[in-house]
Amino acid sequence: MFSENQKISERQMARLLIFDMCGISTLLLPGLLGKMLGTDGVFAILLGAVPVYLFTFLPELLQEKRKNSNTRNGSNTSNISNIGKSYPEILKKQGNGFIRIFVLVVYTVEGILLAGYGLFLLSDLMVSELLKDSSFVLAAVLLMLLCGYGIWQGIEGRARVYEILFWFVFLPLILMLLLATKDVNTIYWTPVMVHSWGNFVKGTAAVVLLYGTMAFVLFLQPYLAENVRVGRTCRKSLCVTVIFNAAIYLITLGIFGSGMLPKMKYPAITLMSMIKLPGGFFERQDAFMVAIWFFTIYAFINTGMFYASDLLKAVWQKEGHQKADGKNEAIQGKADAKSIEKLIIPIVMVLTFAVTLLFYRLPEWKIMFIWIQAIAFLPLTVILPLCIGEISKCREKG
């Protein structure tokens, strides 16, 4: 029997992260890096993982700061887990002031933007690869409703599904990549280090941004089972994602070449449709392989919508006072607070769909979205959490 405590295990967390990062990055990076860097793209994939890898130590750093602070203040170390060592708990210490509300709103907007872009990408993939000549808007509406249903099921329900689907999705992908290696021409991998530093920096930034959902790991702590090693799990998931991205890039580059690769919309999809399975098991092999990216990008959308709704809900919640025994004493909020909370998921769904339509009707906004991500990524993921952690520590000392 499964538990119903809305807690996920370390293995489920790892598979959620791999689904979130692998789908969108393996779909977009071959075309993006092929256009910007050609044969040097694989180096951008490897180098772009470095800052994300360093970021995975941030949850541990914030926890360590809290432990040290509580120990210096004479707190009982056996109750550290109840004092507040995660980023959400640090934010709760800020009360309902400007800092807490600002952070929650900023991350909510980030989640909606990511979900909207993911929904645009998945809808475009469905229309261009499977349901040709179908309505983009209709596909987006149906997918949005499906994603909304996934959010209603909670994070534990989604984690169970992804845990079951993991090998059904990635084993066929691994098999297809192995079959594709026989057609790789390694001459297409050379020459290397022939592009400008400017293009190399842009390519590396694109890699970092496509791992953007890692930023929400800071808010995952309340949903994790006890003794989950957050940083280690993030690093393992990142390494798996980098291996898949590097393999797919080298294989697509080795088959299509640096001249053809930038002209393709989705090189990975094109590659999968070209590979012939022994025995011809599938008449619609392309549909089967698109399903890989359907599930992974669907997970990416769900992640953005889940955190957006969860954080927006936190904006409307008043924090309780803490009793001497460590339990929270509820404060009566506004009369309509709970009714507003019930509308949060539909509101997030509508906003996500609006962002998707914006990208569809005005393609130039996709460039602006990338710039917003580039400008906001470092402050959101590193500087802001560290500053809030220091502010919380200083308030405790005061």
CSV table of C-alpha atoms in Angstrom, one decimal:
chain,number,residue,atom,x,y,z
A,1,MET,CA,0.0,0.0,0.0
A,2,PHE,CA,1.1,3.5,-0.8
A,3,SER,CA,1.2,6.2,1.9
A,4,GLU,CA,-0.8,9.4,1.4
A,5,ASN,CA,1.4,11.8,3.3
A,6,GLN,CA,2.4,14.0,0.3
A,7,LYS,CA,6.1,13.0,0.9
A,8,ILE,CA,8.4,11.7,-1.8
A,9,SER,CA,11.4,9.5,-1.4
A,10,GLU,CA,14.9,10.1,-2.6
A,11,ARG,CA,14.5,7.9,-5.6
A,12,GLN,CA,11.3,9.6,-6.6
A,13,MET,CA,12.9,13.0,-6.2
A,14,ALA,CA,15.8,12.0,-8.5
A,15,ARG,CA,13.4,10.8,-11.2
A,16,LEU,CA,11.3,13.9,-11.0
A,17,LEU,CA,14.4,16.0,-11.5
A,18,ILE,CA,15.6,13.9,-14.5
A,19,PHE,CA,12.2,14.1,-16.1
A,20,ASP,CA,12.1,17.9,-15.6
A,21,MET,CA,15.6,18.6,-17.0
A,22,CYS,CA,16.1,15.9,-19.7
A,23,GLY,CA,13.0,16.5,-21.8
A,24,ILE,CA,13.3,20.1,-22.7
A,25,SER,CA,17.1,20.2,-22.8
A,26,THR,CA,17.5,17.2,-25.1
A,27,LEU,CA,14.8,18.5,-27.4
A,28,LEU,CA,16.2,22.1,-27.7
A,29,LEU,CA,20.0,22.0,-27.1
A,30,PRO,CA,21.0,20.1,-30.3
A,31,GLY,CA,19.4,22.8,-32.5
A,32,LEU,CA,20.4,25.8,-30.4
A,33,LEU,CA,24.0,24.8,-29.9
A,34,GLY,CA,24.3,23.5,-33.4
A,35,LYS,CA,23.4,27.0,-34.6
A,36,MET,CA,25.7,28.9,-32.1
A,37,LEU,CA,28.7,26.6,-31.6
A,38,GLY,CA,28.6,23.7,-34.1
A,39,THR,CA,31.3,21.2,-33.2
A,40,ASP,CA,32.0,23.1,-29.9
A,41,GLY,CA,28.5,22.5,-28.6
A,42,VAL,CA,29.4,19.5,-26.4
A,43,PHE,CA,31.9,21.7,-24.5
A,44,ALA,CA,29.1,24.1,-23.7
A,45,ILE,CA,27.0,21.2,-22.4
A,46,LEU,CA,29.8,20.1,-20.0
A,47,LEU,CA,30.8,23.6,-18.9
A,48,GLY,CA,27.1,24.7,-18.5
A,49,ALA,CA,26.6,22.0,-15.9
A,50,VAL,CA,29.3,23.4,-13.6
A,51,PRO,CA,27.4,26.4,-12.1
A,52,VAL,CA,24.3,24.2,-11.8
A,53,TYR,CA,26.4,21.6,-10.0
A,54,LEU,CA,27.7,24.2,-7.6
A,55,PHE,CA,24.1,25.4,-7.0
A,56,THR,CA,23.2,21.9,-5.7
A,57,PHE,CA,25.3,22.7,-2.6
A,58,LEU,CA,23.1,25.7,-1.8
A,59,PRO,CA,20.3,23.7,0.0
A,60,GLU,CA,23.0,22.1,2.2
A,61,LEU,CA,24.6,25.5,2.8
A,62,LEU,CA,21.4,27.1,4.0
A,63,GLN,CA,20.7,24.1,6.3
A,64,GLU,CA,24.2,24.3,7.7
A,65,LYS,CA,23.8,28.0,8.4
A,66,ARG,CA,20.6,27.3,10.3
A,67,LYS,CA,22.2,24.5,12.3
A,68,ASN,CA,25.2,26.6,13.2
A,69,SER,CA,23.0,29.6,14.1
A,70,ASN,CA,20.7,27.5,16.3
A,71,THR,CA,23.6,25.8,18.0
A,72,ARG,CA,25.3,29.1,18.8
A,73,ASN,CA,22.0,30.4,20.3
A,74,GLY,CA,21.8,27.5,22.7
A,75,SER,CA,19.0,25.6,21.0
A,76,ASN,CA,18.6,21.9,21.5
A,77,THR,CA,20.2,20.2,18.5
A,78,SER,CA,17.8,17.3,18.7
A,79,ASN,CA,15.0,19.6,17.7
A,80,ILE,CA,16.8,21.2,14.8
A,81,SER,CA,14.4,19.6,12.3
A,82,ASN,CA,11.5,21.5,14.0
A,83,ILE,CA,13.2,24.8,14.1
A,84,GLY,CA,13.4,25.6,10.4
A,85,LYS,CA,16.4,24.6,8.3
A,86,SER,CA,14.9,24.7,4.8
A,87,TYR,CA,14.4,27.7,2.6
A,88,PRO,CA,10.5,27.7,3.0
A,89,GLU,CA,11.0,27.7,6.8
A,90,ILE,CA,13.6,30.5,6.5
A,91,LEU,CA,11.0,32.5,4.6
A,92,LYS,CA,8.3,31.8,7.2
A,93,LYS,CA,10.6,33.5,9.8
A,94,GLN,CA,10.2,36.7,7.8
A,95,GLY,CA,6.5,36.7,8.7
A,96,ASN,CA,4.1,38.3,6.3
A,97,GLY,CA,6.4,41.2,5.5
A,98,PHE,CA,7.6,42.5,2.1
A,99,ILE,CA,10.6,40.2,1.8
A,100,ARG,CA,8.6,37.0,2.1
A,101,ILE,CA,5.7,38.2,-0.2
A,102,PHE,CA,8.2,39.5,-2.8
A,103,VAL,CA,10.1,36.2,-2.9
A,104,LEU,CA,7.0,34.1,-3.2
A,105,VAL,CA,5.6,36.3,-6.0
A,106,VAL,CA,8.8,36.3,-8.0
A,107,TYR,CA,9.1,32.5,-7.8
A,108,THR,CA,5.4,32.2,-8.7
A,109,VAL,CA,5.9,34.3,-11.9
A,110,GLU,CA,9.0,32.2,-12.7
A,111,GLY,CA,7.0,29.0,-12.4
A,112,ILE,CA,4.2,30.3,-14.6
A,113,LEU,CA,6.7,31.5,-17.3
A,114,LEU,CA,8.5,28.1,-17.3
A,115,ALA,CA,5.2,26.2,-17.4
A,116,GLY,CA,3.9,28.5,-20.2
A,117,TYR,CA,7.0,28.0,-22.3
A,118,GLY,CA,6.8,24.2,-21.7
A,119,LEU,CA,3.2,24.2,-22.7
A,120,PHE,CA,4.0,26.1,-25.9
A,121,LEU,CA,6.8,23.7,-26.7
A,122,LEU,CA,4.7,20.6,-26.1
A,123,SER,CA,1.7,21.9,-28.1
A,124,ASP,CA,4.0,22.8,-31.0
A,125,LEU,CA,5.6,19.4,-30.8
A,126,MET,CA,2.2,17.7,-30.9
A,127,VAL,CA,0.9,19.8,-33.8
A,128,SER,CA,4.1,19.6,-35.9
A,129,GLU,CA,5.1,15.9,-35.3
A,130,LEU,CA,1.9,14.0,-34.6
A,131,LEU,CA,-1.4,15.9,-35.2
A,132,LYS,CA,-0.4,17.7,-38.4
A,133,ASP,CA,-2.7,20.5,-39.5
A,134,SER,CA,-4.4,20.5,-36.1
A,135,SER,CA,-5.3,23.6,-34.1
A,136,PHE,CA,-2.4,24.7,-31.9
A,137,VAL,CA,-4.9,26.5,-29.5
A,138,LEU,CA,-7.0,23.3,-29.2
A,139,ALA,CA,-3.9,21.2,-28.5
A,140,ALA,CA,-2.8,23.7,-25.9
A,141,VAL,CA,-6.2,23.8,-24.1
A,142,LEU,CA,-6.3,20.0,-23.9
A,143,LEU,CA,-2.8,19.7,-22.6
A,144,MET,CA,-3.4,22.5,-20.1
A,145,LEU,CA,-6.4,20.7,-18.7
A,146,LEU,CA,-4.3,17.5,-18.5
A,147,CYS,CA,-1.6,19.3,-16.6
A,148,GLY,CA,-4.2,20.9,-14.3
A,149,TYR,CA,-5.4,17.4,-13.4
A,150,GLY,CA,-1.9,16.4,-12.6
A,151,ILE,CA,-1.5,19.3,-10.2
A,152,TRP,CA,-4.7,18.3,-8.4
A,153,GLN,CA,-3.2,14.9,-7.7
A,154,GLY,CA,-0.4,16.4,-5.7
A,155,ILE,CA,3.3,15.8,-5.8
A,156,GLU,CA,3.2,12.3,-4.3
A,157,GLY,CA,0.8,11.1,-7.0
A,158,ARG,CA,2.9,12.6,-9.8
A,159,ALA,CA,6.1,11.1,-8.2
A,160,ARG,CA,4.6,7.6,-8.2
A,161,VAL,CA,3.6,7.9,-11.9
A,162,TYR,CA,7.1,9.1,-12.9
A,163,GLU,CA,8.8,6.4,-10.9
A,164,ILE,CA,6.8,3.8,-12.8
A,165,LEU,CA,7.3,5.4,-16.2
A,166,PHE,CA,11.0,6.1,-15.7
A,167,TRP,CA,12.4,3.0,-17.3
A,168,PHE,CA,9.6,2.8,-19.9
A,169,VAL,CA,10.7,6.2,-21.1
A,170,PHE,CA,14.4,6.1,-20.9
A,171,LEU,CA,15.2,2.5,-21.8
A,172,PRO,CA,13.8,2.9,-25.4
A,173,LEU,CA,15.7,6.2,-25.6
A,174,ILE,CA,19.0,4.5,-24.6
A,175,LEU,CA,18.3,1.7,-27.1
A,176,MET,CA,17.6,4.1,-29.9
A,177,LEU,CA,20.8,6.0,-29.2
A,178,LEU,CA,22.8,2.8,-29.2
A,179,LEU,CA,21.4,1.8,-32.5
A,180,ALA,CA,22.2,5.3,-33.9
A,181,THR,CA,25.8,5.1,-33.0
A,182,LYS,CA,26.6,2.9,-36.0
A,183,ASP,CA,25.8,5.8,-38.4
A,184,VAL,CA,27.9,8.4,-36.6
A,185,ASN,CA,30.7,9.9,-38.6
A,186,THR,CA,33.2,11.2,-36.1
A,187,ILE,CA,34.8,13.5,-38.8
A,188,TYR,CA,31.8,15.7,-38.2
A,189,TRP,CA,33.0,16.3,-34.6
A,190,THR,CA,36.0,18.3,-35.8
A,191,PRO,CA,37.5,20.9,-35.9
A,192,VAL,CA,37.0,22.1,-32.3
A,193,MET,CA,37.6,25.4,-30.6
A,194,VAL,CA,36.9,27.4,-33.7
A,195,HIS,CA,34.1,29.7,-32.4
A,196,SER,CA,34.3,33.0,-30.6
A,197,TRP,CA,34.2,33.4,-26.8
A,198,GLY,CA,31.0,35.4,-27.1
A,199,ASN,CA,29.1,32.5,-28.8
A,200,PHE,CA,30.6,30.1,-26.3
A,201,VAL,CA,29.3,32.1,-23.4
A,202,LYS,CA,25.8,32.4,-25.0
A,203,GLY,CA,25.8,28.6,-25.6
A,204,THR,CA,26.8,27.9,-22.0
A,205,ALA,CA,24.1,30.3,-20.7
A,206,ALA,CA,21.5,28.4,-22.8
A,207,VAL,CA,22.5,25.1,-21.1
A,208,VAL,CA,22.3,26.7,-17.7
A,209,LEU,CA,18.9,28.2,-18.4
A,210,LEU,CA,17.4,24.9,-19.6
A,211,TYR,CA,18.2,23.4,-16.2
A,212,GLY,CA,16.2,26.3,-14.6
A,213,THR,CA,13.8,24.0,-12.8
A,214,MET,CA,16.6,23.1,-10.4
A,215,ALA,CA,16.0,26.5,-8.8
A,216,PHE,CA,12.8,25.2,-7.3
A,217,VAL,CA,14.6,22.5,-5.3
A,218,LEU,CA,14.9,25.0,-2.6
A,219,PHE,CA,11.1,24.8,-2.0
A,220,LEU,CA,11.0,21.0,-2.2
A,221,GLN,CA,12.1,20.3,1.4
A,222,PRO,CA,8.6,20.2,3.0
A,223,TYR,CA,7.6,17.5,0.5
A,224,LEU,CA,10.6,15.2,1.1
A,225,ALA,CA,10.6,12.1,3.3
A,226,GLU,CA,13.0,12.1,6.3
A,227,ASN,CA,16.8,11.6,5.6
A,228,VAL,CA,16.5,12.6,1.9
A,229,ARG,CA,20.0,13.9,0.8
A,230,VAL,CA,18.8,16.8,-1.3
A,231,GLY,CA,22.2,18.0,-2.6
A,232,ARG,CA,23.5,14.5,-3.5
A,233,THR,CA,20.2,13.6,-5.2
A,234,CYS,CA,20.4,16.8,-7.3
A,235,ARG,CA,23.9,16.1,-8.3
A,236,LYS,CA,23.2,12.6,-9.4
A,237,SER,CA,20.2,13.8,-11.5
A,238,LEU,CA,22.3,16.5,-13.1
A,239,CYS,CA,25.0,14.0,-14.0
A,240,VAL,CA,22.4,11.7,-15.7
A,241,THR,CA,21.0,14.7,-17.6
A,242,VAL,CA,24.4,15.9,-18.8
A,243,ILE,CA,25.3,12.4,-20.0
A,244,PHE,CA,22.0,12.2,-22.1
A,245,ASN,CA,22.5,15.7,-23.5
A,246,ALA,CA,26.2,15.1,-24.4
A,247,ALA,CA,25.3,11.7,-26.0
A,248,ILE,CA,22.4,13.1,-28.0
A,249,TYR,CA,24.4,16.1,-29.2
A,250,LEU,CA,27.4,14.1,-30.3
A,251,ILE,CA,25.2,11.6,-32.1
A,252,THR,CA,23.1,14.2,-33.9
A,253,LEU,CA,26.2,16.2,-34.8
A,254,GLY,CA,27.9,13.0,-36.0
A,255,ILE,CA,25.0,12.1,-38.3
A,256,PHE,CA,23.7,15.4,-39.6
A,257,GLY,CA,26.9,17.5,-39.4
A,258,SER,CA,27.3,21.1,-38.3
A,259,GLY,CA,25.8,22.4,-41.5
A,260,MET,CA,22.5,20.5,-41.4
A,261,LEU,CA,22.0,20.4,-37.6
A,262,PRO,CA,21.1,24.2,-37.2
A,263,LYS,CA,18.4,24.0,-39.9
A,264,MET,CA,16.4,21.3,-38.0
A,265,LYS,CA,13.6,22.3,-35.7
A,266,TYR,CA,13.9,19.3,-33.4
A,267,PRO,CA,17.0,17.3,-34.3
A,268,ALA,CA,16.5,14.6,-31.7
A,269,ILE,CA,13.0,13.8,-33.0
A,270,THR,CA,14.3,13.7,-36.6
A,271,LEU,CA,17.1,11.3,-35.4
A,272,MET,CA,14.6,9.0,-33.7
A,273,SER,CA,12.4,8.8,-36.8
A,274,MET,CA,15.4,7.8,-38.9
A,275,ILE,CA,16.5,4.8,-36.8
A,276,LYS,CA,15.1,1.5,-37.9
A,277,LEU,CA,14.3,-1.0,-35.2
A,278,PRO,CA,15.2,-4.6,-35.9
A,279,GLY,CA,12.1,-6.5,-37.1
A,280,GLY,CA,10.0,-3.3,-37.7
A,281,PHE,CA,8.1,-3.6,-34.5
A,282,PHE,CA,6.3,-0.2,-34.8
A,283,GLU,CA,4.4,1.1,-37.8
A,284,ARG,CA,4.3,4.6,-36.2
A,285,GLN,CA,7.8,4.6,-34.7
A,286,ASP,CA,7.8,8.5,-34.7
A,287,ALA,CA,4.7,8.6,-32.5
A,288,PHE,CA,6.3,6.1,-30.1
A,289,MET,CA,9.5,8.2,-29.8
A,290,VAL,CA,7.6,11.5,-29.5
A,291,ALA,CA,5.9,10.0,-26.4
A,292,ILE,CA,9.4,10.2,-24.7
A,293,TRP,CA,9.4,13.9,-25.0
A,294,PHE,CA,5.7,14.1,-24.3
A,295,PHE,CA,6.1,12.6,-20.8
A,296,THR,CA,9.3,14.5,-20.0
A,297,ILE,CA,8.0,18.0,-21.1
A,298,TYR,CA,4.7,17.2,-19.4
A,299,ALA,CA,6.6,16.7,-16.2
A,300,PHE,CA,8.4,20.1,-16.8
A,301,ILE,CA,5.1,21.9,-17.2
A,302,ASN,CA,3.7,20.2,-14.1
A,303,THR,CA,6.7,21.3,-12.1
A,304,GLY,CA,6.3,24.9,-13.0
A,305,MET,CA,2.5,24.9,-12.4
A,306,PHE,CA,2.9,23.0,-9.1
A,307,TYR,CA,5.4,25.4,-7.6
A,308,ALA,CA,3.5,28.4,-8.9
A,309,SER,CA,0.2,27.3,-7.3
A,310,ASP,CA,2.0,26.2,-4.1
A,311,LEU,CA,3.8,29.5,-3.7
A,312,LEU,CA,0.8,31.6,-4.6
A,313,LYS,CA,-1.2,29.7,-2.0
A,314,ALA,CA,1.5,30.6,0.5
A,315,VAL,CA,1.0,34.3,-0.3
A,316,TRP,CA,-2.6,34.1,1.1
A,317,GLN,CA,-1.7,32.1,4.1
A,318,LYS,CA,-1.0,33.7,7.5
A,319,GLU,CA,1.7,32.0,9.5
A,320,GLY,CA,0.8,30.8,13.0
A,321,HIS,CA,2.6,31.6,16.2
A,322,GLN,CA,4.9,28.9,17.5
A,323,LYS,CA,4.1,27.4,20.9
A,324,ALA,CA,6.6,26.3,23.4
A,325,ASP,CA,6.3,22.7,22.3
A,326,GLY,CA,7.2,23.6,18.7
A,327,LYS,CA,3.7,23.3,17.2
A,328,ASN,CA,2.1,26.0,15.3
A,329,GLU,CA,-0.9,27.8,16.6
A,330,ALA,CA,-3.2,28.9,13.8
A,331,ILE,CA,-4.2,32.5,13.3
A,332,GLN,CA,-7.6,33.2,11.9
A,333,GLY,CA,-7.2,34.7,8.5
A,334,LYS,CA,-9.6,36.6,6.3
A,335,ALA,CA,-13.0,35.0,5.8
A,336,ASP,CA,-12.5,34.5,2.1
A,337,ALA,CA,-8.9,33.1,2.3
A,338,LYS,CA,-9.8,29.5,1.9
A,339,SER,CA,-12.2,30.2,-1.0
A,340,ILE,CA,-9.4,32.1,-2.7
A,341,GLU,CA,-7.0,29.2,-2.2
A,342,LYS,CA,-9.5,26.9,-4.1
A,343,LEU,CA,-9.2,29.1,-7.1
A,344,ILE,CA,-5.4,29.2,-7.2
A,345,ILE,CA,-4.9,26.2,-9.4
A,346,PRO,CA,-7.4,27.4,-12.0
A,347,ILE,CA,-5.8,30.8,-11.9
A,348,VAL,CA,-2.4,29.3,-12.5
A,349,MET,CA,-3.8,27.3,-15.4
A,350,VAL,CA,-5.3,30.4,-17.0
A,351,LEU,CA,-2.1,32.4,-16.6
A,352,THR,CA,0.0,29.5,-18.0
A,353,PHE,CA,-2.3,29.3,-21.0
A,354,ALA,CA,-2.0,33.1,-21.5
A,355,VAL,CA,1.8,32.9,-21.5
A,356,THR,CA,1.6,30.0,-24.1
A,357,LEU,CA,-0.7,32.1,-26.3
A,358,LEU,CA,1.7,35.1,-26.0
A,359,PHE,CA,4.6,32.9,-27.2
A,360,TYR,CA,2.4,31.6,-30.1
A,361,ARG,CA,1.0,34.9,-31.3
A,362,LEU,CA,4.1,37.0,-30.7
A,363,PRO,CA,7.2,34.8,-31.3
A,364,GLU,CA,9.5,37.7,-30.5
A,365,TRP,CA,8.5,37.4,-26.9
A,366,LYS,CA,10.4,34.1,-26.7
A,367,ILE,CA,13.6,36.1,-27.0
A,368,MET,CA,12.5,38.4,-24.2
A,369,PHE,CA,11.6,35.3,-22.1
A,370,ILE,CA,15.2,34.1,-22.5
A,371,TRP,CA,16.6,37.5,-21.5
A,372,ILE,CA,14.4,37.5,-18.4
A,373,GLN,CA,15.6,34.1,-17.5
A,374,ALA,CA,19.3,35.1,-18.1
A,375,ILE,CA,18.9,38.2,-16.0
A,376,ALA,CA,16.9,36.6,-13.2
A,377,PHE,CA,18.6,33.2,-12.9
A,378,LEU,CA,21.6,34.2,-10.8
A,379,PRO,CA,19.8,36.5,-8.4
A,380,LEU,CA,16.9,34.1,-8.0
A,381,THR,CA,18.9,30.9,-7.4
A,382,VAL,CA,21.9,32.0,-5.5
A,383,ILE,CA,22.1,35.7,-4.3
A,384,LEU,CA,18.5,36.0,-3.1
A,385,PRO,CA,18.4,32.8,-0.9
A,386,LEU,CA,21.8,33.6,0.6
A,387,CYS,CA,20.7,37.2,1.4
A,388,ILE,CA,17.5,36.0,3.0
A,389,GLY,CA,19.4,33.4,5.0
A,390,GLU,CA,21.8,36.0,6.3
A,391,ILE,CA,18.9,38.4,7.2
A,392,SER,CA,17.1,35.6,9.1
A,393,LYS,CA,20.3,34.8,11.0
A,394,CYS,CA,20.9,38.4,11.9
A,395,ARG,CA,17.3,38.8,13.2
A,396,GLU,CA,17.8,35.7,15.4
A,397,LYS,CA,21.0,37.2,16.8
A,398,GLY,CA,19.1,40.5,17.4
